[in-house]
PDB file of C-alpha atoms in Angstrom:
ATOM      1  CA  UNK P   1      -6.976   8.392 -17.018  1.00 68.00           C
ATOM      2  CA  UNK P   2      -3.353   8.194 -15.816  1.00 84.00           C
ATOM      3  CA  UNK P   3      -2.453   4.950 -14.098  1.00 93.00           C
ATOM      4  CA  UNK P   4       0.554   3.051 -12.887  1.00 96.00           C
ATOM      5  CA  UNK P   5       1.089  -0.022 -15.043  1.00 97.00           C
ATOM      6  CA  UNK P   6       2.866  -3.200 -14.011  1.00 98.00           C
ATOM      7  CA  UNK P   7       3.991  -6.231 -15.958  1.00 97.00           C
ATOM      8  CA  UNK P   8       3.594  -9.118 -15.771  1.00 98.00           C
ATOM      9  CA  UNK P   9       0.320  -9.327 -13.839  1.00 96.00           C
ATOM     10  CA  UNK P  10       1.026 -12.948 -12.909  1.00 97.00           C
ATOM     11  CA  UNK P  11       4.236 -14.949 -12.774  1.00 98.00           C
ATOM     12  CA  UNK P  12       4.786 -18.582 -11.868  1.00 98.00           C
ATOM     13  CA  UNK P  13       8.384 -19.726 -11.746  1.00 97.00           C
ATOM     14  CA  UNK P  14      10.582 -22.344 -10.209  1.00 97.00           C
ATOM     15  CA  UNK P  15      12.906 -21.805  -7.319  1.00 97.00           C
ATOM     16  CA  UNK P  16      16.263 -20.521  -8.443  1.00 97.00           C
ATOM     17  CA  UNK P  17      14.986 -18.678 -11.500  1.00 97.00           C
ATOM     18  CA  UNK P  18      15.383 -14.966 -12.059  1.00 97.00           C
ATOM     19  CA  UNK P  19      12.240 -12.846 -11.868  1.00 98.00           C
ATOM     20  CA  UNK P  20      11.960  -9.347 -13.310  1.00 98.00           C
ATOM     21  CA  UNK P  21       8.973  -7.129 -12.605  1.00 98.00           C
ATOM     22  CA  UNK P  22       8.417  -3.856 -14.423  1.00 98.00           C
ATOM     23  CA  UNK P  23       6.552  -0.710 -13.564  1.00 98.00           C
ATOM     24  CA  UNK P  24       5.649   2.387 -15.532  1.00 98.00           C
ATOM     25  CA  UNK P  25       4.875   5.232 -13.128  1.00 96.00           C
ATOM     26  CA  UNK P  26       2.343   7.937 -13.895  1.00 95.00           C
ATOM     27  CA  UNK P  27       3.890  10.492 -16.236  1.00 94.00           C
ATOM     28  CA  UNK P  28       5.269  13.396 -14.243  1.00 90.00           C
ATOM     29  CA  UNK P  29       5.492  11.525 -10.944  1.00 91.00           C
ATOM     30  CA  UNK P  30       9.006  11.687  -9.537  1.00 88.00           C
ATOM     31  CA  UNK P  31       8.703   9.190  -6.681  1.00 90.00           C
ATOM     32  CA  UNK P  32       8.387   5.436  -7.219  1.00 93.00           C
ATOM     33  CA  UNK P  33       7.793   2.816  -4.528  1.00 94.00           C
ATOM     34  CA  UNK P  34       8.026  -0.968  -4.515  1.00 96.00           C
ATOM     35  CA  UNK P  35       5.890  -2.859  -2.004  1.00 96.00           C
ATOM     36  CA  UNK P  36       5.399  -6.535  -1.224  1.00 96.00           C
ATOM     37  CA  UNK P  37       2.062  -7.734   0.115  1.00 94.00           C
ATOM     38  CA  UNK P  38       1.479 -10.989   1.961  1.00 92.00           C
ATOM     39  CA  UNK P  39      -1.305 -12.136   4.239  1.00 85.00           C
ATOM     40  CA  UNK P  40       1.015 -12.401   7.215  1.00 84.00           C
ATOM     41  CA  UNK P  41       3.052  -9.226   6.820  1.00 83.00           C
ATOM     42  CA  UNK P  42       0.645  -6.972   4.976  1.00 87.00           C
ATOM     43  CA  UNK P  43       2.185  -4.221   2.864  1.00 90.00           C
ATOM     44  CA  UNK P  44       5.947  -3.929   3.241  1.00 90.00           C
ATOM     45  CA  UNK P  45       7.937  -1.156   1.623  1.00 91.00           C
ATOM     46  CA  UNK P  46      10.884  -2.665  -0.210  1.00 94.00           C
ATOM     47  CA  UNK P  47      12.446   0.389  -1.818  1.00 93.00           C
ATOM     48  CA  UNK P  48      11.698   3.818  -3.191  1.00 90.00           C
ATOM     49  CA  UNK P  49      13.201   6.246  -5.651  1.00 91.00           C
ATOM     50  CA  UNK P  50      12.953   9.971  -6.099  1.00 89.00           C
ATOM     51  CA  UNK P  51      13.979  11.494  -9.408  1.00 89.00           C
ATOM     52  CA  UNK P  52      15.299   8.011 -10.329  1.00 92.00           C
ATOM     53  CA  UNK P  53      17.754   7.958  -7.411  1.00 91.00           C
ATOM     54  CA  UNK P  54      17.323   5.224  -4.794  1.00 90.00           C
ATOM     55  CA  UNK P  55      16.487   6.847  -1.452  1.00 87.00           C
ATOM     56  CA  UNK P  56      15.819   3.847   0.722  1.00 85.00           C
ATOM     57  CA  UNK P  57      16.041   0.138   0.059  1.00 87.00           C
ATOM     58  CA  UNK P  58      16.352  -0.968   3.664  1.00 86.00           C
ATOM     59  CA  UNK P  59      13.240  -3.108   3.358  1.00 87.00           C
ATOM     60  CA  UNK P  60      14.705  -5.210   0.600  1.00 91.00           C
ATOM     61  CA  UNK P  61      16.712  -8.421   1.034  1.00 88.00           C
ATOM     62  CA  UNK P  62      19.978  -7.237  -0.498  1.00 87.00           C
ATOM     63  CA  UNK P  63      21.389 -10.603  -1.379  1.00 92.00           C
ATOM     64  CA  UNK P  64      18.738 -11.486  -3.937  1.00 96.00           C
ATOM     65  CA  UNK P  65      16.653  -8.386  -4.638  1.00 96.00           C
ATOM     66  CA  UNK P  66      17.605  -5.369  -6.708  1.00 96.00           C
ATOM     67  CA  UNK P  67      15.628  -2.335  -7.832  1.00 96.00           C
ATOM     68  CA  UNK P  68      16.531   0.151 -10.549  1.00 95.00           C
ATOM     69  CA  UNK P  69      15.096   3.001 -12.575  1.00 95.00           C
ATOM     70  CA  UNK P  70      16.786   2.953 -15.972  1.00 93.00           C
ATOM     71  CA  UNK P  71      14.733   5.979 -16.978  1.00 93.00           C
ATOM     72  CA  UNK P  72      11.854   8.074 -15.706  1.00 92.00           C
ATOM     73  CA  UNK P  73       9.270   5.829 -17.338  1.00 95.00           C
ATOM     74  CA  UNK P  74      10.531   2.462 -16.105  1.00 97.00           C
ATOM     75  CA  UNK P  75      11.247   0.943 -12.723  1.00 97.00           C
ATOM     76  CA  UNK P  76      12.350  -2.667 -12.318  1.00 97.00           C
ATOM     77  CA  UNK P  77      12.476  -5.080  -9.414  1.00 97.00           C
ATOM     78  CA  UNK P  78      14.553  -8.220  -9.836  1.00 97.00           C
ATOM     79  CA  UNK P  79      14.818 -11.316  -7.709  1.00 97.00           C
ATOM     80  CA  UNK P  80      17.760 -13.624  -8.367  1.00 97.00           C
ATOM     81  CA  UNK P  81      17.626 -16.395  -7.373  1.00 97.00           C
ATOM     82  CA  UNK P  82      13.964 -16.629  -6.450  1.00 97.00           C
ATOM     83  CA  UNK P  83      12.769 -18.682  -3.482  1.00 97.00           C
ATOM     84  CA  UNK P  84       9.317 -19.977  -2.476  1.00 97.00           C
ATOM     85  CA  UNK P  85       9.160 -17.445   0.367  1.00 95.00           C
ATOM     86  CA  UNK P  86       9.235 -14.674  -2.250  1.00 96.00           C
ATOM     87  CA  UNK P  87       5.724 -15.656  -3.332  1.00 97.00           C
ATOM     88  CA  UNK P  88       3.602 -12.551  -2.821  1.00 97.00           C
ATOM     89  CA  UNK P  89       1.966  -9.680  -4.649  1.00 97.00           C
ATOM     90  CA  UNK P  90       4.425  -6.957  -5.606  1.00 98.00           C
ATOM     91  CA  UNK P  91       3.049  -3.463  -6.037  1.00 97.00           C
ATOM     92  CA  UNK P  92       4.586  -0.445  -7.621  1.00 97.00           C
ATOM     93  CA  UNK P  93       3.265   2.986  -6.658  1.00 95.00           C
ATOM     94  CA  UNK P  94       4.162   6.493  -7.788  1.00 93.00           C
ATOM     95  CA  UNK P  95       3.696   9.969  -6.365  1.00 88.00           C
ATOM     96  CA  UNK P  96       4.916  13.529  -6.689  1.00 79.00           C
ATOM     97  CA  UNK P  97       7.330  15.637  -4.638  1.00 64.00           C
ATOM     98  CA  UNK P  98       7.200  15.758  -0.863  1.00 63.00           C
ATOM     99  CA  UNK P  99       3.523  14.931  -0.952  1.00 56.00           C
ATOM    100  CA  UNK P 100       4.400  11.806  -2.892  1.00 54.00           C
ATOM    101  CA  UNK P 101       4.955  10.002   0.360  1.00 60.00           C
ATOM    102  CA  UNK P 102       1.265  10.346   1.147  1.00 65.00           C
ATOM    103  CA  UNK P 103      -0.612  10.424  -2.114  1.00 78.00           C
ATOM    104  CA  UNK P 104       0.742   7.235  -3.591  1.00 87.00           C
ATOM    105  CA  UNK P 105      -0.984   5.777  -6.634  1.00 90.00           C
ATOM    106  CA  UNK P 106      -0.704   2.028  -6.834  1.00 95.00           C
ATOM    107  CA  UNK P 107      -0.458  -0.229  -9.855  1.00 96.00           C
ATOM    108  CA  UNK P 108      -2.471  -3.460 -10.131  1.00 96.00           C
ATOM    109  CA  UNK P 109       0.383  -5.591  -8.832  1.00 97.00           C
ATOM    110  CA  UNK P 110       2.383  -8.607  -9.999  1.00 98.00           C
ATOM    111  CA  UNK P 111       1.284 -11.861  -8.424  1.00 97.00           C
ATOM    112  CA  UNK P 112       4.373 -14.024  -8.022  1.00 98.00           C
ATOM    113  CA  UNK P 113       4.359 -17.709  -7.205  1.00 98.00           C
ATOM    114  CA  UNK P 114       7.690 -19.438  -6.759  1.00 97.00           C
ATOM    115  CA  UNK P 115       7.429 -23.219  -6.727  1.00 97.00           C
TER     116      UNK P 115
ATOM    117  CA  UNK C   1       8.907  -3.654  10.545  1.00 56.00           C
ATOM    118  CA  UNK C   2       6.644  -1.301  12.447  1.00 65.00           C
ATOM    119  CA  UNK C   3       2.928  -1.793  11.896  1.00 71.00           C
ATOM    120  CA  UNK C   4      -0.285  -0.182  12.972  1.00 87.00           C
ATOM    121  CA  UNK C   5      -2.953  -2.024  14.935  1.00 94.00           C
ATOM    122  CA  UNK C   6      -6.002  -2.072  12.734  1.00 95.00           C
ATOM    123  CA  UNK C   7      -9.337  -3.466  13.890  1.00 96.00           C
ATOM    124  CA  UNK C   8     -11.477  -5.279  13.344  1.00 96.00           C
ATOM    125  CA  UNK C   9      -9.618  -7.747  11.175  1.00 95.00           C
ATOM    126  CA  UNK C  10     -12.799  -8.587   9.265  1.00 96.00           C
ATOM    127  CA  UNK C  11     -16.445  -7.635   9.178  1.00 96.00           C
ATOM    128  CA  UNK C  12     -19.519  -9.204   7.650  1.00 96.00           C
ATOM    129  CA  UNK C  13     -22.500  -6.889   7.537  1.00 95.00           C
ATOM    130  CA  UNK C  14     -25.872  -6.448   5.908  1.00 96.00           C
ATOM    131  CA  UNK C  15     -26.356  -3.944   3.136  1.00 96.00           C
ATOM    132  CA  UNK C  16     -27.490  -0.631   4.572  1.00 97.00           C
ATOM    133  CA  UNK C  17     -25.622  -0.983   7.859  1.00 97.00           C
ATOM    134  CA  UNK C  18     -23.008   1.491   9.023  1.00 97.00           C
ATOM    135  CA  UNK C  19     -19.397   0.346   9.452  1.00 96.00           C
ATOM    136  CA  UNK C  20     -16.670   1.551  11.787  1.00 97.00           C
ATOM    137  CA  UNK C  21     -13.020   0.585  11.844  1.00 97.00           C
ATOM    138  CA  UNK C  22      -9.965   2.077  13.484  1.00 97.00           C
ATOM    139  CA  UNK C  23      -6.208   2.152  13.646  1.00 97.00           C
ATOM    140  CA  UNK C  24      -3.956   2.781  16.598  1.00 96.00           C
ATOM    141  CA  UNK C  25      -0.270   3.384  16.928  1.00 93.00           C
ATOM    142  CA  UNK C  26       2.261   3.680  19.700  1.00 90.00           C
ATOM    143  CA  UNK C  27       3.842   6.572  17.784  1.00 87.00           C
ATOM    144  CA  UNK C  28       2.564  10.010  16.936  1.00 90.00           C
ATOM    145  CA  UNK C  29       1.738  10.555  13.285  1.00 90.00           C
ATOM    146  CA  UNK C  30       1.480  13.728  11.225  1.00 89.00           C
ATOM    147  CA  UNK C  31      -0.635  12.154   8.528  1.00 90.00           C
ATOM    148  CA  UNK C  32      -3.249   9.429   8.476  1.00 93.00           C
ATOM    149  CA  UNK C  33      -4.438   7.848   5.259  1.00 93.00           C
ATOM    150  CA  UNK C  34      -7.193   5.403   4.448  1.00 96.00           C
ATOM    151  CA  UNK C  35      -7.001   3.179   1.365  1.00 95.00           C
ATOM    152  CA  UNK C  36      -9.320   0.593  -0.127  1.00 97.00           C
ATOM    153  CA  UNK C  37      -8.150  -2.448  -2.052  1.00 96.00           C
ATOM    154  CA  UNK C  38     -10.505  -4.273  -4.383  1.00 95.00           C
ATOM    155  CA  UNK C  39      -9.785  -7.917  -5.233  1.00 89.00           C
ATOM    156  CA  UNK C  40      -6.983  -8.200  -7.767  1.00 88.00           C
ATOM    157  CA  UNK C  41      -6.146  -4.498  -7.648  1.00 92.00           C
ATOM    158  CA  UNK C  42      -3.810  -2.148  -5.846  1.00 94.00           C
ATOM    159  CA  UNK C  43      -4.886   0.056  -2.928  1.00 95.00           C
ATOM    160  CA  UNK C  44      -6.692   3.276  -3.816  1.00 94.00           C
ATOM    161  CA  UNK C  45      -6.538   6.346  -1.592  1.00 91.00           C
ATOM    162  CA  UNK C  46      -9.902   7.214  -0.025  1.00 95.00           C
ATOM    163  CA  UNK C  47      -9.177   9.939   2.514  1.00 94.00           C
ATOM    164  CA  UNK C  48      -6.090  11.791   3.743  1.00 91.00           C
ATOM    165  CA  UNK C  49      -5.953  13.514   7.145  1.00 93.00           C
ATOM    166  CA  UNK C  50      -3.299  16.064   8.101  1.00 90.00           C
ATOM    167  CA  UNK C  51      -4.386  17.655  11.398  1.00 92.00           C
ATOM    168  CA  UNK C  52      -5.222  16.259  14.818  1.00 94.00           C
ATOM    169  CA  UNK C  53      -8.976  16.335  15.281  1.00 95.00           C
ATOM    170  CA  UNK C  54      -9.629  16.703  11.564  1.00 94.00           C
ATOM    171  CA  UNK C  55     -12.840  15.122  10.301  1.00 96.00           C
ATOM    172  CA  UNK C  56     -13.037  14.572   6.547  1.00 96.00           C
ATOM    173  CA  UNK C  57     -15.738  13.043   4.394  1.00 96.00           C
ATOM    174  CA  UNK C  58     -15.706  11.466   0.963  1.00 94.00           C
ATOM    175  CA  UNK C  59     -19.266  10.555   0.022  1.00 96.00           C
ATOM    176  CA  UNK C  60     -20.496   7.985   2.510  1.00 97.00           C
ATOM    177  CA  UNK C  61     -17.051   7.691   4.055  1.00 97.00           C
ATOM    178  CA  UNK C  62     -15.915   9.775   7.001  1.00 98.00           C
ATOM    179  CA  UNK C  63     -12.521   9.589   8.653  1.00 98.00           C
ATOM    180  CA  UNK C  64     -11.104  11.292  11.703  1.00 97.00           C
ATOM    181  CA  UNK C  65      -7.576  12.067  12.834  1.00 96.00           C
ATOM    182  CA  UNK C  66      -7.490  11.312  16.558  1.00 96.00           C
ATOM    183  CA  UNK C  67      -6.708  14.088  19.013  1.00 95.00           C
ATOM    184  CA  UNK C  68      -3.806  12.138  20.478  1.00 94.00           C
ATOM    185  CA  UNK C  69      -2.384  11.752  16.936  1.00 93.00           C
ATOM    186  CA  UNK C  70      -2.020   8.061  17.677  1.00 94.00           C
ATOM    187  CA  UNK C  71      -5.257   6.859  16.151  1.00 95.00           C
ATOM    188  CA  UNK C  72      -7.689   7.286  13.317  1.00 97.00           C
ATOM    189  CA  UNK C  73     -11.181   6.093  12.523  1.00 97.00           C
ATOM    190  CA  UNK C  74     -13.056   5.341   9.321  1.00 98.00           C
ATOM    191  CA  UNK C  75     -16.823   5.142   9.122  1.00 98.00           C
ATOM    192  CA  UNK C  76     -18.907   4.008   6.169  1.00 97.00           C
ATOM    193  CA  UNK C  77     -22.574   4.862   6.274  1.00 97.00           C
ATOM    194  CA  UNK C  78     -25.366   2.908   4.584  1.00 97.00           C
ATOM    195  CA  UNK C  79     -23.067   0.239   3.165  1.00 97.00           C
ATOM    196  CA  UNK C  80     -23.632  -1.117  -0.344  1.00 96.00           C
ATOM    197  CA  UNK C  81     -22.259  -4.256  -2.031  1.00 95.00           C
ATOM    198  CA  UNK C  82     -19.491  -2.351  -3.833  1.00 95.00           C
ATOM    199  CA  UNK C  83     -18.010  -1.393  -0.450  1.00 96.00           C
ATOM    200  CA  UNK C  84     -16.632  -4.934  -0.295  1.00 96.00           C
ATOM    201  CA  UNK C  85     -12.856  -4.989  -0.106  1.00 96.00           C
ATOM    202  CA  UNK C  86      -9.953  -4.536   2.243  1.00 96.00           C
ATOM    203  CA  UNK C  87      -9.530  -1.185   3.953  1.00 97.00           C
ATOM    204  CA  UNK C  88      -6.035  -0.155   5.017  1.00 96.00           C
ATOM    205  CA  UNK C  89      -4.911   2.621   7.266  1.00 95.00           C
ATOM    206  CA  UNK C  90      -1.463   4.129   6.862  1.00 93.00           C
ATOM    207  CA  UNK C  91       0.349   6.665   8.973  1.00 90.00           C
ATOM    208  CA  UNK C  92       3.303   8.923   8.403  1.00 85.00           C
ATOM    209  CA  UNK C  93       5.525  10.394  11.103  1.00 77.00           C
ATOM    210  CA  UNK C  94       7.877  13.321  10.860  1.00 68.00           C
ATOM    211  CA  UNK C  95      10.823  11.011  11.265  1.00 65.00           C
ATOM    212  CA  UNK C  96      11.428   7.593   9.759  1.00 56.00           C
ATOM    213  CA  UNK C  97      12.217   9.237   6.411  1.00 65.00           C
ATOM    214  CA  UNK C  98       8.505  10.028   6.066  1.00 67.00           C
ATOM    215  CA  UNK C  99       7.805   6.418   5.097  1.00 77.00           C
ATOM    216  CA  UNK C 100       4.251   5.193   5.424  1.00 83.00           C
ATOM    217  CA  UNK C 101       3.486   2.640   8.127  1.00 88.00           C
ATOM    218  CA  UNK C 102       0.628   0.332   7.159  1.00 90.00           C
ATOM    219  CA  UNK C 103      -2.062  -1.535   9.048  1.00 92.00           C
ATOM    220  CA  UNK C 104      -2.846  -5.134   8.131  1.00 92.00           C
ATOM    221  CA  UNK C 105      -6.278  -4.222   6.823  1.00 94.00           C
ATOM    222  CA  UNK C 106      -9.938  -4.720   7.627  1.00 96.00           C
ATOM    223  CA  UNK C 107     -11.715  -7.087   5.268  1.00 96.00           C
ATOM    224  CA  UNK C 108     -15.303  -6.006   4.671  1.00 97.00           C
ATOM    225  CA  UNK C 109     -18.024  -8.264   3.284  1.00 96.00           C
ATOM    226  CA  UNK C 110     -21.498  -6.890   2.588  1.00 95.00           C
ATOM    227  CA  UNK C 111     -24.491  -9.167   2.318  1.00 92.00           C
ATOM    228  CA  UNK C 112     -27.005  -7.765  -0.199  1.00 89.00           C
TER     229      UNK C 112
END
């Protein structure tokens, strides 16, 4: 049963610390998305990649957030330095080809709390 | 960013009742999607709609792509306790780099 995996599942850190979240997309999927979910804003698209190339990161605060795909099996989202307002659930999702924009398969999320 | 208007925000129903929720947009969409999110998990795709007027079922779930292409509806018949969760609509337009626009969700609670 192919699934998107994310690590860590939970992260508690102090303001100013670096946070790195990792995602392993479903094997064969060429599109990877990073979302942030909060009660107030719902699901916000932060960035997405196709064939490991960043296509759109306009939803991401550029000064502290960065997203990369070192290889086809790993996507990372980093926050440096972290702030309390970054507390949220961060989801990674993957999909395939043009249809990947619709049929996105989500991971279980990383629950981040910045104190 | 742009969001869809999803209603109701929450529902509390008795097991066996039917449920209806909807999403509206000021923009025309080419695709409407309905996802369900269980506690502690990521959203899971339930139904995808690609044509105006399309009516698609998935078990007890039925969704419709509105004729105006600015709305969509999801119905759940004969609800059961495992239907509990948050239901999200998402729409995709031809422009906007084909990014999905998400509703804020409808939280469903089912009383056994």
